[in-house]
Short mmCIF file of C-alpha atoms in Angstrom, two decimals:
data_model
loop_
_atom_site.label_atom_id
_atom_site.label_comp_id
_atom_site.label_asym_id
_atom_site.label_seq_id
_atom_site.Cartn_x
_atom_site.Cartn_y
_atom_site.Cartn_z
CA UNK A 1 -23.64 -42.63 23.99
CA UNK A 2 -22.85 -40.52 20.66
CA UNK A 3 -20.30 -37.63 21.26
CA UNK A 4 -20.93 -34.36 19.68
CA UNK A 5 -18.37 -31.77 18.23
CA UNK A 6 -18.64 -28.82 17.59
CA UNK A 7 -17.20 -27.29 14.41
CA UNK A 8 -14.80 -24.27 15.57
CA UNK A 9 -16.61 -20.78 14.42
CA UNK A 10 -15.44 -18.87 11.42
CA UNK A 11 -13.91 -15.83 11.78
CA UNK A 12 -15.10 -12.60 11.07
CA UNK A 13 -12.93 -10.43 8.83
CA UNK A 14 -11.97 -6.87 8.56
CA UNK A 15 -9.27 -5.31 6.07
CA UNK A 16 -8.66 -1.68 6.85
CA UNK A 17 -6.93 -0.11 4.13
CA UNK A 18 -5.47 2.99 3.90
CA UNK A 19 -3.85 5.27 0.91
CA UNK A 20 -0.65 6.12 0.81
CA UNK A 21 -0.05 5.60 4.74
CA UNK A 22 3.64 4.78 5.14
CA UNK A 23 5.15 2.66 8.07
CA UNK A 24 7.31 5.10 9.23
CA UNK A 25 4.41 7.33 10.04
CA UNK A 26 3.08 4.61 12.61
CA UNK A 27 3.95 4.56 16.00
CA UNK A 28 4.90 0.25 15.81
CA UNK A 29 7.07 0.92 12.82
CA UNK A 30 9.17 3.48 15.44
CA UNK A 31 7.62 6.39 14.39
CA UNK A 32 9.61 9.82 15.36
CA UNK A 33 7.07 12.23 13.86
CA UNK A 34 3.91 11.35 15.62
CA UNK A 35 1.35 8.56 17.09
CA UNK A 36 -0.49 5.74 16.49
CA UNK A 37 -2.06 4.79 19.80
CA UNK A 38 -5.15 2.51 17.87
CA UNK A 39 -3.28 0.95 15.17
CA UNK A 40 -0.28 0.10 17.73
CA UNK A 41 -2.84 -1.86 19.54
CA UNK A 42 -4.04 -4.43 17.16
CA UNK A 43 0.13 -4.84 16.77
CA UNK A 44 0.13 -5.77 20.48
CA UNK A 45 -2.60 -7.98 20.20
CA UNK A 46 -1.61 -9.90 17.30
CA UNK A 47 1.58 -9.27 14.77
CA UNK A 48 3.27 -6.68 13.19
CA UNK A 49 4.83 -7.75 9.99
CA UNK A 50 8.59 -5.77 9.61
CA UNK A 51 8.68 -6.74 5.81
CA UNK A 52 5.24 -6.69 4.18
CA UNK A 53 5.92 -4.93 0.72
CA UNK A 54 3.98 -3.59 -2.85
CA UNK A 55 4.48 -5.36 -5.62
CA UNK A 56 3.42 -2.49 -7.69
CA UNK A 57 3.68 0.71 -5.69
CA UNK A 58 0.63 2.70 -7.01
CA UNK A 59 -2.97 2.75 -5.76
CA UNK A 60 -5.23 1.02 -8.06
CA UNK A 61 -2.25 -1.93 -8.94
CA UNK A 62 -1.97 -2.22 -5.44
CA UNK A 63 -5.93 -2.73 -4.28
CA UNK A 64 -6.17 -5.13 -7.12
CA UNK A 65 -3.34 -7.41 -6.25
CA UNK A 66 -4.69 -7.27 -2.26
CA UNK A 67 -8.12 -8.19 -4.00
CA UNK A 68 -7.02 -10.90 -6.08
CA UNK A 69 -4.31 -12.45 -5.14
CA UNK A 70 -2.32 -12.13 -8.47
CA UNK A 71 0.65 -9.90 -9.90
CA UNK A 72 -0.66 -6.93 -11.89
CA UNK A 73 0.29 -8.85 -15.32
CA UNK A 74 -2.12 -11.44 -13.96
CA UNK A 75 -5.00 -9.09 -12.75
CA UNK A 76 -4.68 -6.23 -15.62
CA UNK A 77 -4.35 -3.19 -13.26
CA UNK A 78 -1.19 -2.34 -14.35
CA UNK A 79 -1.53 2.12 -14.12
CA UNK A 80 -4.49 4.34 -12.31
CA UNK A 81 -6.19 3.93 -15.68
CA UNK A 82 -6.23 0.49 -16.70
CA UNK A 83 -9.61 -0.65 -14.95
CA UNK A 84 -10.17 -4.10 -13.11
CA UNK A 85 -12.11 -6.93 -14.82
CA UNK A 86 -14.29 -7.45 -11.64
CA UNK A 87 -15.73 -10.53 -12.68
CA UNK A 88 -12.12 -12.21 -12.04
CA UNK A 89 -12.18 -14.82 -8.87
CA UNK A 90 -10.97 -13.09 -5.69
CA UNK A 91 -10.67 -13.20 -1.70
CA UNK A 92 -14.49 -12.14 -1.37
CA UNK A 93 -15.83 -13.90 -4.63
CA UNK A 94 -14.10 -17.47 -2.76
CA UNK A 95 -15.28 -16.40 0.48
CA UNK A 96 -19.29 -15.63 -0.78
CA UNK A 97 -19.24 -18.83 -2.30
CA UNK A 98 -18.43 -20.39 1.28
CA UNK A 99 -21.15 -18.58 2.96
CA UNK A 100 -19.68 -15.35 4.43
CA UNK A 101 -22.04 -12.16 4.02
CA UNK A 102 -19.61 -9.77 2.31
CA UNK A 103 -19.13 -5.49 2.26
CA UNK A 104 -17.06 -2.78 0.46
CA UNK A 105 -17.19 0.56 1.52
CA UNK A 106 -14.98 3.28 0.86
CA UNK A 107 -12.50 3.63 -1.71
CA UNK A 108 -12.33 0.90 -4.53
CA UNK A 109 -10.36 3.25 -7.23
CA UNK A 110 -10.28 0.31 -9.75
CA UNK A 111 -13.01 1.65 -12.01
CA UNK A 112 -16.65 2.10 -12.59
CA UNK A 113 -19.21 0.91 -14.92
CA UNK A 114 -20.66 -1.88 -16.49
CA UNK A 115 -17.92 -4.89 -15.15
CA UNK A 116 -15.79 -2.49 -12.63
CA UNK A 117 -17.79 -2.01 -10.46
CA UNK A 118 -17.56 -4.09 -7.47
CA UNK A 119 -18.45 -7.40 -8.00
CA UNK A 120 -19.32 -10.36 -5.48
CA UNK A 121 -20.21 -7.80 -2.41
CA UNK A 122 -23.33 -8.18 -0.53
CA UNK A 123 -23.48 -4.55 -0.04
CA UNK A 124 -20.40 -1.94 -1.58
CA UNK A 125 -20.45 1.61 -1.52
CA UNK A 126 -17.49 3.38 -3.05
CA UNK A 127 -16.22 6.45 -3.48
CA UNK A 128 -16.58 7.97 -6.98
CA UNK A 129 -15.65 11.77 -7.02
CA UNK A 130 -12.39 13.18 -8.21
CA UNK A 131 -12.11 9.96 -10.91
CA UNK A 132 -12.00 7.84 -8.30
CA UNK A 133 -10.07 9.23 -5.94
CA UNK A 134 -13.21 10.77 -3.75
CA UNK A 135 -13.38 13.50 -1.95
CA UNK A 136 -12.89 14.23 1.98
CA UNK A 137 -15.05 16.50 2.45
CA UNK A 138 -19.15 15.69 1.33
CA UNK A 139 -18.07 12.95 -0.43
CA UNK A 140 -19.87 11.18 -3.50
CA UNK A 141 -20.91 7.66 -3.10
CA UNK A 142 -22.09 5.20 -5.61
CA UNK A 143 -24.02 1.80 -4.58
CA UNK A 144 -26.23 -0.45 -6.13
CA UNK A 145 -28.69 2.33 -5.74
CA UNK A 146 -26.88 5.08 -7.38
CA UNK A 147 -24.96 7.95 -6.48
CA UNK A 148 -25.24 10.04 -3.13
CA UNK A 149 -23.16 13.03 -1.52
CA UNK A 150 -22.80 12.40 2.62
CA UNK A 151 -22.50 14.57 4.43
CA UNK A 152 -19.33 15.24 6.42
CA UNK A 153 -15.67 13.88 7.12
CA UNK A 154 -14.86 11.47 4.72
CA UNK A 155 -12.75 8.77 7.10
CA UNK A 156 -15.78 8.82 9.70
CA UNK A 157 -18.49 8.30 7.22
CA UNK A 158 -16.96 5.40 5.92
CA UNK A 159 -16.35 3.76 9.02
CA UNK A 160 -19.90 4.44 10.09
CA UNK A 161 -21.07 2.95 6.94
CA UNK A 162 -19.09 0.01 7.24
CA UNK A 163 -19.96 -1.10 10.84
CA UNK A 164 -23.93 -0.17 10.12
CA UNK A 165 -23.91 -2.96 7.84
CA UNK A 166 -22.39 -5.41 9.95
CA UNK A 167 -25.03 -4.37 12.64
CA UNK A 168 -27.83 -3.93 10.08
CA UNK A 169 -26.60 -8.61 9.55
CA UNK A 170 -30.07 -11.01 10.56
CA UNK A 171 -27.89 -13.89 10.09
CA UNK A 172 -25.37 -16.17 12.61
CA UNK A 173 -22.98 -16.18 8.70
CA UNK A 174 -19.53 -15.22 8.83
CA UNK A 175 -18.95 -12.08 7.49
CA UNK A 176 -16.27 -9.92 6.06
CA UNK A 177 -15.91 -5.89 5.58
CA UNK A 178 -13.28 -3.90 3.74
CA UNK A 179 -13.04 -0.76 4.87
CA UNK A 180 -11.03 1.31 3.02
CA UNK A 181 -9.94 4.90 3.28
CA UNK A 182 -9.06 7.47 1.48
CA UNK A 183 -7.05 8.83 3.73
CA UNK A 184 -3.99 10.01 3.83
CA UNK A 185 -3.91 10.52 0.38
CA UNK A 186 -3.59 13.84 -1.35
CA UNK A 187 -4.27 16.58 -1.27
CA UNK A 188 -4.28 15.25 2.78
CA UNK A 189 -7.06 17.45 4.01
CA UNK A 190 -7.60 17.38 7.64
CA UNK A 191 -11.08 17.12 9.85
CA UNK A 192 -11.71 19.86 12.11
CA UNK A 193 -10.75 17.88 15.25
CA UNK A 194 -7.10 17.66 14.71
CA UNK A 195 -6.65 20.76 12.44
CA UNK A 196 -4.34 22.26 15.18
CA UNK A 197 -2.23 18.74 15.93
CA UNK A 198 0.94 18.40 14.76
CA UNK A 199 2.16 22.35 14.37
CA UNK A 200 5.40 21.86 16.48
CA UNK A 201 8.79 21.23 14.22
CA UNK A 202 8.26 18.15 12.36
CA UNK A 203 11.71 16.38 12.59
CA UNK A 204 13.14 16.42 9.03
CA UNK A 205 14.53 12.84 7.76
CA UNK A 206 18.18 12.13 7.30
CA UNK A 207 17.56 11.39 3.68
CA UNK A 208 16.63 15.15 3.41
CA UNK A 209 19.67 16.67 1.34
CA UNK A 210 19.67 13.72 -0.80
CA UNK A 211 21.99 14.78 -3.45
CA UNK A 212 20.93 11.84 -5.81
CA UNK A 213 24.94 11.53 -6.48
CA UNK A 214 24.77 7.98 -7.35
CA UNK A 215 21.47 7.67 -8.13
CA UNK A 216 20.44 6.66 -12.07
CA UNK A 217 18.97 9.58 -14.59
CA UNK A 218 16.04 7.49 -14.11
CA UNK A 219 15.54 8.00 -10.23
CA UNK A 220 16.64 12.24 -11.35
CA UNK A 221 13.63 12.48 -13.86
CA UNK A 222 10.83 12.31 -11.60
CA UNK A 223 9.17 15.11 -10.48
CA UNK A 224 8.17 14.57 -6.36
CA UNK A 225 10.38 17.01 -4.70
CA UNK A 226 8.50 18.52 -2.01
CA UNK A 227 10.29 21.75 -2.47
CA UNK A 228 9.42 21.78 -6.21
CA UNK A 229 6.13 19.79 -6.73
CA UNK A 230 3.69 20.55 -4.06
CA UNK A 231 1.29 22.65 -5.46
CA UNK A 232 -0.98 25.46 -3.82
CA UNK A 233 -3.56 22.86 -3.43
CA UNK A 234 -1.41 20.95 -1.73
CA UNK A 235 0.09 23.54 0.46
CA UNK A 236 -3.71 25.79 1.21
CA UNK A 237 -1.42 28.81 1.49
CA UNK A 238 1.13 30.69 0.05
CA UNK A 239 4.85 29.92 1.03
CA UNK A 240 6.14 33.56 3.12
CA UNK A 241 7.67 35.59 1.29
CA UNK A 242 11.60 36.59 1.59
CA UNK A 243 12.62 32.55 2.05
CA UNK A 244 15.71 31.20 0.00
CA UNK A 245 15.08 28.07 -2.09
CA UNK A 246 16.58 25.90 0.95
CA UNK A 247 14.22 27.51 3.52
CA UNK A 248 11.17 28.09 1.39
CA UNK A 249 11.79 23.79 0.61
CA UNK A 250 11.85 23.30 4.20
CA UNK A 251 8.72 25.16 5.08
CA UNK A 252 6.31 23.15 2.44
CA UNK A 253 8.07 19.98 3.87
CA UNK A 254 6.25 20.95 7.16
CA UNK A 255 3.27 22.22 5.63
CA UNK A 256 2.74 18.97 3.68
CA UNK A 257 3.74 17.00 6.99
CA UNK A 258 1.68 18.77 9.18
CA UNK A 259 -1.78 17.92 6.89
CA UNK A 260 -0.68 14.23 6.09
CA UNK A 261 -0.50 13.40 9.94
CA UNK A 262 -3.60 15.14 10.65
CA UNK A 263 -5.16 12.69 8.20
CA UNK A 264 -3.58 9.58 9.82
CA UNK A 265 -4.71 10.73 13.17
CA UNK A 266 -8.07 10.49 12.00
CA UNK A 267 -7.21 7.25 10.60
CA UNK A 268 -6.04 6.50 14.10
CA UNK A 269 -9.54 7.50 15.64
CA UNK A 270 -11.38 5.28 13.26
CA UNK A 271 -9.03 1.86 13.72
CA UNK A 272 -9.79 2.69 17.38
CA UNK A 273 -13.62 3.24 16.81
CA UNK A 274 -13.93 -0.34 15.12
CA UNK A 275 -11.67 -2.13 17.53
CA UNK A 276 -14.18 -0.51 20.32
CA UNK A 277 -16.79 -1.81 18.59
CA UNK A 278 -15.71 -4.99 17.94
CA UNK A 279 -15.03 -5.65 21.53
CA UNK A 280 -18.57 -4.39 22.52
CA UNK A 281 -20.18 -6.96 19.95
CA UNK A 282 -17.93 -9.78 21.47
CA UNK A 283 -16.60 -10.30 18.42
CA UNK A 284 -12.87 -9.22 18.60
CA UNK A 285 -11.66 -12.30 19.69
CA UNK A 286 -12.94 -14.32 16.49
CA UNK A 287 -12.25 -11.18 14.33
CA UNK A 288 -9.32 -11.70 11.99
CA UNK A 289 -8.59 -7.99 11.65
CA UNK A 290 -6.03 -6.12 9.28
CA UNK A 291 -4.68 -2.89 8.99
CA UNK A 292 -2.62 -1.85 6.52
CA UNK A 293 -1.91 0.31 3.03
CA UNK A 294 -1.95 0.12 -0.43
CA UNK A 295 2.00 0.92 -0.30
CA UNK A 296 4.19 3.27 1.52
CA UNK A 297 5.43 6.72 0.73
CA UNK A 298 8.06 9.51 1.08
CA UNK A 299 7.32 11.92 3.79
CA UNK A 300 10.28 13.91 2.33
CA UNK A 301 12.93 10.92 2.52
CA UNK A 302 15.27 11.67 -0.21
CA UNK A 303 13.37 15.11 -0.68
CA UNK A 304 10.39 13.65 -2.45
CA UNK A 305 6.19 13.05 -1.62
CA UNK A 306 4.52 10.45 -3.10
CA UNK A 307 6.01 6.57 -4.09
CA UNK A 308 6.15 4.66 -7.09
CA UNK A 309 9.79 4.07 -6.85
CA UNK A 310 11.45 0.22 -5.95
CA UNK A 311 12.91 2.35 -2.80
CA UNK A 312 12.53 1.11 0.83
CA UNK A 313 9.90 4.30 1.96
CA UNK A 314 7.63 3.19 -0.72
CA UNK A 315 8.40 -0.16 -1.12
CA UNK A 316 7.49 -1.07 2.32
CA UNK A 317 3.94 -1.83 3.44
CA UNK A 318 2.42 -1.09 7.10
CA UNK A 319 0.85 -4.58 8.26
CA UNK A 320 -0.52 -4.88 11.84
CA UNK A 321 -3.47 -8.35 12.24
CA UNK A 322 -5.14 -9.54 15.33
CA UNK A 323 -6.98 -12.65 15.24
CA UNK A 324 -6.76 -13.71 19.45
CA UNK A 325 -8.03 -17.20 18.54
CA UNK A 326 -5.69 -18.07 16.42
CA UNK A 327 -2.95 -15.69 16.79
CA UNK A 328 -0.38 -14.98 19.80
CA UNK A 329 -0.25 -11.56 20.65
CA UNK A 330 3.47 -9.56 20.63
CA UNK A 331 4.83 -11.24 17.76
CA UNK A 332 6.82 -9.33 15.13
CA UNK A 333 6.96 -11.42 12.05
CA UNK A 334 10.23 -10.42 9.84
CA UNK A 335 10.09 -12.75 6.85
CA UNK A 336 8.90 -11.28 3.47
CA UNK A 337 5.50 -11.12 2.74
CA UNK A 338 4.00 -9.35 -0.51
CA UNK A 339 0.68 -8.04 -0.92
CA UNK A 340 -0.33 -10.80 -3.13
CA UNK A 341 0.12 -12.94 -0.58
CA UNK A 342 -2.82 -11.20 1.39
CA UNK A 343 -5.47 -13.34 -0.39
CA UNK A 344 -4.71 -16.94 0.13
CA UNK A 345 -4.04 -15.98 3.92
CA UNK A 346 -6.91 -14.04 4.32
CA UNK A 347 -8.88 -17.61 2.85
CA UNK A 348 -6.63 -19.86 5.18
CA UNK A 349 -8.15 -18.37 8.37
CA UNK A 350 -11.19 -18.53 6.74
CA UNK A 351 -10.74 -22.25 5.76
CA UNK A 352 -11.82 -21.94 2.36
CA UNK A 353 -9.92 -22.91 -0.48
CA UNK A 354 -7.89 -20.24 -2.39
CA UNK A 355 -8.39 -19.89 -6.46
CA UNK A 356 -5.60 -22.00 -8.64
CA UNK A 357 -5.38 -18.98 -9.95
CA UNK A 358 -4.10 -17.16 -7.03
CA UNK A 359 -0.46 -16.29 -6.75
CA UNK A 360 2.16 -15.67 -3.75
CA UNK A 361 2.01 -17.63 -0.68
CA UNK A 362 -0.40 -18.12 2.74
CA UNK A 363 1.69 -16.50 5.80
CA UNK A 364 -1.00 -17.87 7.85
CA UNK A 365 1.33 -20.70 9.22
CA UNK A 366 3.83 -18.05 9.80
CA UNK A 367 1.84 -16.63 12.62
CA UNK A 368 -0.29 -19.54 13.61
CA UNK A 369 0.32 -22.80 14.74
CA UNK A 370 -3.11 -23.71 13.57
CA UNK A 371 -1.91 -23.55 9.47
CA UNK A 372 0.61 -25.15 7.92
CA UNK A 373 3.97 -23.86 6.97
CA UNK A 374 4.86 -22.55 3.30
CA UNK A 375 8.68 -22.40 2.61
CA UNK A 376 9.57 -18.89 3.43
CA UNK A 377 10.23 -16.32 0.55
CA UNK A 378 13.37 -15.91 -0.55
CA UNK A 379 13.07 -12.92 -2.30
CA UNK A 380 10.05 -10.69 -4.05
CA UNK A 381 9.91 -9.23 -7.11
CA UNK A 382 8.45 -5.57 -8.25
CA UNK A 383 7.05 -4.14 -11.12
CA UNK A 384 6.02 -0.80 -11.81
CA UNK A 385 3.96 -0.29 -15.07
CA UNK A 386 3.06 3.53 -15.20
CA UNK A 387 6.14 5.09 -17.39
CA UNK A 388 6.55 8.40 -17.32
CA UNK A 389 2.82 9.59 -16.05
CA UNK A 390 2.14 12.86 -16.44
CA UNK A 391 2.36 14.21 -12.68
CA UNK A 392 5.36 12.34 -11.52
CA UNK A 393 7.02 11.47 -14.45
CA UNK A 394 8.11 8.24 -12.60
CA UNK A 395 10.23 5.97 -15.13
CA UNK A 396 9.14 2.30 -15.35
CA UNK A 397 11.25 -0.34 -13.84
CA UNK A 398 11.20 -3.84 -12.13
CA UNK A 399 13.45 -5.44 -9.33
CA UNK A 400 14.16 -8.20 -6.88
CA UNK A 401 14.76 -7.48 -2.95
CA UNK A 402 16.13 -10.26 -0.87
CA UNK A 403 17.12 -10.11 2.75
CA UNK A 404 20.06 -7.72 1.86
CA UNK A 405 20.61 -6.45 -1.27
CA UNK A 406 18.04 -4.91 -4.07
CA UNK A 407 18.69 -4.83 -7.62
CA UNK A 408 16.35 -2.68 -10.18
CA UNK A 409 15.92 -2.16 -13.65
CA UNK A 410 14.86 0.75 -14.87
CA UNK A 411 13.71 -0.09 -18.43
CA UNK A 412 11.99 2.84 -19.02
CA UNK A 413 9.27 2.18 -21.44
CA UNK A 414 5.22 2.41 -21.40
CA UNK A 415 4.00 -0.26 -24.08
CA UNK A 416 1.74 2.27 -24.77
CA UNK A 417 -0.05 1.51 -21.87
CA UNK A 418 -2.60 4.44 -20.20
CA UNK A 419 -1.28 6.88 -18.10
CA UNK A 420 2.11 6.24 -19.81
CA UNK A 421 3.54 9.61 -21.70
CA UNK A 422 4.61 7.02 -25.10
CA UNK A 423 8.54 8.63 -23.98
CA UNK A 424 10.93 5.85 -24.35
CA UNK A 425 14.04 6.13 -22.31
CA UNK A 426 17.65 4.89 -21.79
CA UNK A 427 17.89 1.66 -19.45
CA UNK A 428 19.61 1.99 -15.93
CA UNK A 429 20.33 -0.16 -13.39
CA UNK A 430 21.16 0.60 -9.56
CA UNK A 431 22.46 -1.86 -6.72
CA UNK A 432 21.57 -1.34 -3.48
CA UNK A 433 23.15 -3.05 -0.27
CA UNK A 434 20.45 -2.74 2.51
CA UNK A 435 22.62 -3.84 5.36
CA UNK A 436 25.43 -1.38 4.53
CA UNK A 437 23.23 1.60 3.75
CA UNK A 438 19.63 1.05 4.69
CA UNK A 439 18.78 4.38 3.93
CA UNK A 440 19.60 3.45 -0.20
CA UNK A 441 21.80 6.72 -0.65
CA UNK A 442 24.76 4.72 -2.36
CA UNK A 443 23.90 2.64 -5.54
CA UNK A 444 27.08 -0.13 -6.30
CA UNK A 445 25.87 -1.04 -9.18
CA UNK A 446 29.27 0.03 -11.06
CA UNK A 447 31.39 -0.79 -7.95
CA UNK A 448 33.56 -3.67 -9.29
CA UNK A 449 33.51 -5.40 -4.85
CA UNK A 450 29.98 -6.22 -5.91
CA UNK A 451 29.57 -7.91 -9.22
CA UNK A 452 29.39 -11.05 -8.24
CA UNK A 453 26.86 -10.11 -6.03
CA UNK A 454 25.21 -8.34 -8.99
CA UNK A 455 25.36 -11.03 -11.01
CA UNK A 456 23.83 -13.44 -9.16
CA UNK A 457 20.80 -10.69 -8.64
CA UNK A 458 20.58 -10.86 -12.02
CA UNK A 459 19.71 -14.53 -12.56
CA UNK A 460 17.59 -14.27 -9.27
CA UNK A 461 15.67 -11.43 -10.56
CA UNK A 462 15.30 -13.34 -14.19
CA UNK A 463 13.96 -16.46 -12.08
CA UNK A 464 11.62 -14.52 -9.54
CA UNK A 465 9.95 -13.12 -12.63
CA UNK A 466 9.77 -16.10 -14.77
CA UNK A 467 8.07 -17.64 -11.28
CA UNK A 468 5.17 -15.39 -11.56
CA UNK A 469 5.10 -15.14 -15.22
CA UNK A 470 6.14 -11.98 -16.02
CA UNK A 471 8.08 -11.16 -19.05
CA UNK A 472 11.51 -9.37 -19.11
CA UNK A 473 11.59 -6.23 -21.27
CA UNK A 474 13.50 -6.95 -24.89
CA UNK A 475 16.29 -4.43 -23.78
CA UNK A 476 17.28 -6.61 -20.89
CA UNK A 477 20.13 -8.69 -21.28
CA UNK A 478 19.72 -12.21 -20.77
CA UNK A 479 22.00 -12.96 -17.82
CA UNK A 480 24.59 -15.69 -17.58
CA UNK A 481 23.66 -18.59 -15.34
CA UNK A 482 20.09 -18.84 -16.22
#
């Protein structure tokens, strides 16, 4: 008698992506200013990664690096306006070519035209308006059809598109959706259903009154204060009049707050709506599904909006993934993880082969006993191309974070590169000891009890970079040791 196996089913995969959500807005991550009841859950059903971080903390850098598995050197995206070769292997080109039916909808941000456009999708449908950006109200689509305004909320329409597809599927294939959001980026515009949430006192972080003290003229330059920067379009309403500087700063800090987590509570409702679904097709079980977002952001830590910077509020990445076949529920996985590494562990779920080309390293053995193990990260390395753009003025500056300690450069230079201003700055450096001063209020970069600790960065930093073939700007020194 001839035994028969069975071959174990694929799973099914869904990335939802965010913009600009930061962890400490989510209710896992210990949020104190509001709730993530939907996103919490696929933590408690599968993992909740403590240090997932950017390894280029802007939007377009960011969705490339998640799409490709490679460094922004590597990929191209290097600013908002350096477009993605498409045609370049990826996650969804590697999984296509193993037979999963494949989806895009919602914001791609990488580009459009003739080989930018999303390439390797059964079905995509992006958002186009606002260069990219789109719009969250009546937004403008584009597909392999053309362009289209839909009608309505921007976050529902996309998850509605999204799960139509997978519904709209005559096949048994695998398949995979990313559903990204535009949400909560600016100019965070709420729907009508939670315009009123969130008007109580928004607690105001510790990080507040940041006096910058110790902090580099590069870190000083930028322009994301919330008391200074937020514009009227950001604010939908003039500041009352009669406020000092101190109180007037304090009021847009809770008008801004108020908006941005009335967008992530419509975030929340949609991560809900396609975990409800998912469980009514049967399919959560064999569902590898992701939440996270491009990178974090500064809900007024330090006194700033936005990110950009090597610092923990934007540094840090929310990542939450349930997968109950394969993954135990309640874990909380604290090793380092990158968003490169999001490709070659999306593929070893999948069980199909990653591109040589690929970079970082599978967690998937980190979390499941069904993968093998990769030696655990030591360290990770960031890069931030964009010098000097002409909103945020953010200077342009690389680094290495280990367990403990962070060490930037801020070399301050564009290459010419788009969206760069063509300023060239001085080079600064700043040290910071996370275990000391997790909040990153005290740079000891010049404080003599940690240069050999600086040092050593130094040649760490030199070696993380040569790893993923990067080159060190001309003004940096080369450091002893290496």
């Amino acid at each position: 008698m001839t035994e028969t196996t069975t071959t174990p089913r694929r799973p099914n995969i869904v990335m939802i992506l965010t913009d600009d959500h930061a962890a400490h807005a989510i209710g896992a991550y210990g949020s104190v200013v509001n709730t993530t009841p939907r996103i919490d859950e696929i933590a408690r059903a599968g993992v909740l990664f403590t240090n997932c971080f950017v390894t280029n903390a802007l939007c377009s850098p960011s969705r490339a690096s998640i799409l490709t598995g490679t460094y922004s050197h590597v990929n191209g995206v290097t600013t908002l306006v350096t477009p993605i070769d498409a045609s370049q292997p990826t996650f969804v080109s590697q999984l296509k070519a193993a037979g999963y039916r494949t989806a895009i909808v919602g914001k791609w941000h990488m580009g459009h035209g003739d080989g930018h456009d999303p390439q390797a999708f059964d079905y995509w449908d992006v958002l186009v308006g606002q260069e990219g950006q789109g719009e969250y109200w009546n937004p403008l689509f584009l597909s392999a059809d053309g362009e289209r305004v839909e009608e309505g909320y921007a976050t529902r329409i996309i998850t509605r598109l999204a799960t139509e597809w997978v519904d709209s599927l005559d096949t048994d294939d695998p398949w995979c959706v990313l559903i990204y959001h535009k949400a909560p980026h600016r100019p965070w515009e709420p729907d009508d259903v939670h315009r009123e949430d969130y008007s109580a006192p928004i607690p105001v972080p510790v990080t507040w009154d940041d006096d910058y003290a110790t902090r580099s003229a590069s870190a000083r330059r930028s322009a994301m204060r919330v008391a200074d920067h937020l514009t009227l379009t950001d604010l939908k309403q003039m500041p009352p009049e009669g406020l000092s500087y101190e109180e007037e700063g304090l009021w847009k800090y809770q008008r801004y707050m108020e908006d941005y987590l009335r967008c992530v509570a419509s975030v929340d409702d949609a991560v809900g709506e396609v975990i409800d679904w998912l469980r009514e097709r049967g399919d959560f079980d064999d569902t590898l599904l992701m939440y996270a977002s491009d990178q974090g952001f500064f809900l007024g830590d330090h006194g700033w909006f936005d990110k950009r910077f090597m610092y923990e509020e934007s540094l840090r990445m929310p990542l939450v993934m349930s997968y109950p076949r394969a993954i135990a529920a309640g874990q909380a996985h604290d090793g380092i993880v990158t968003n490169v590494d999001f490709a070659q562990s999306i593929l070893a779920f999948a069980g199909v082969a990653s591109h040589e080309r690929m970079q970082g390293r599978s967690f998937a053995g980190d979390i499941s006993p069904n993968h093998p193990s990769a030696p655990p990260s030591a360290g990770m390395y960031y890069r931030y191309w964009e010098n000097d753009d002409h909103n945020h003025m953010a200077p342009a500056h690389y680094g290495y974070r280990d367990a403990r300690y962070k060490l930037i450069f801020f070399y301050n230079d564009g290459f010419g590169l788009p969206g760069t201003s063509g300023a060239q700055y001085p080079t600064d450096w700043e040290l910071y000891d996370l275990e000391s001063d997790p909040t990153e209020v005290r740079n000891v970069y010049n404080d003599p009890a940690y240069l050999e600790i600086r040092e050593r960065l130094k040649v760490e930093m030199w070696r993380a970079q040569a790893a993923v073939g990067d080159a060190p700007h001309p003004l940096q020194p080369v450091p002893d040791g290496v």
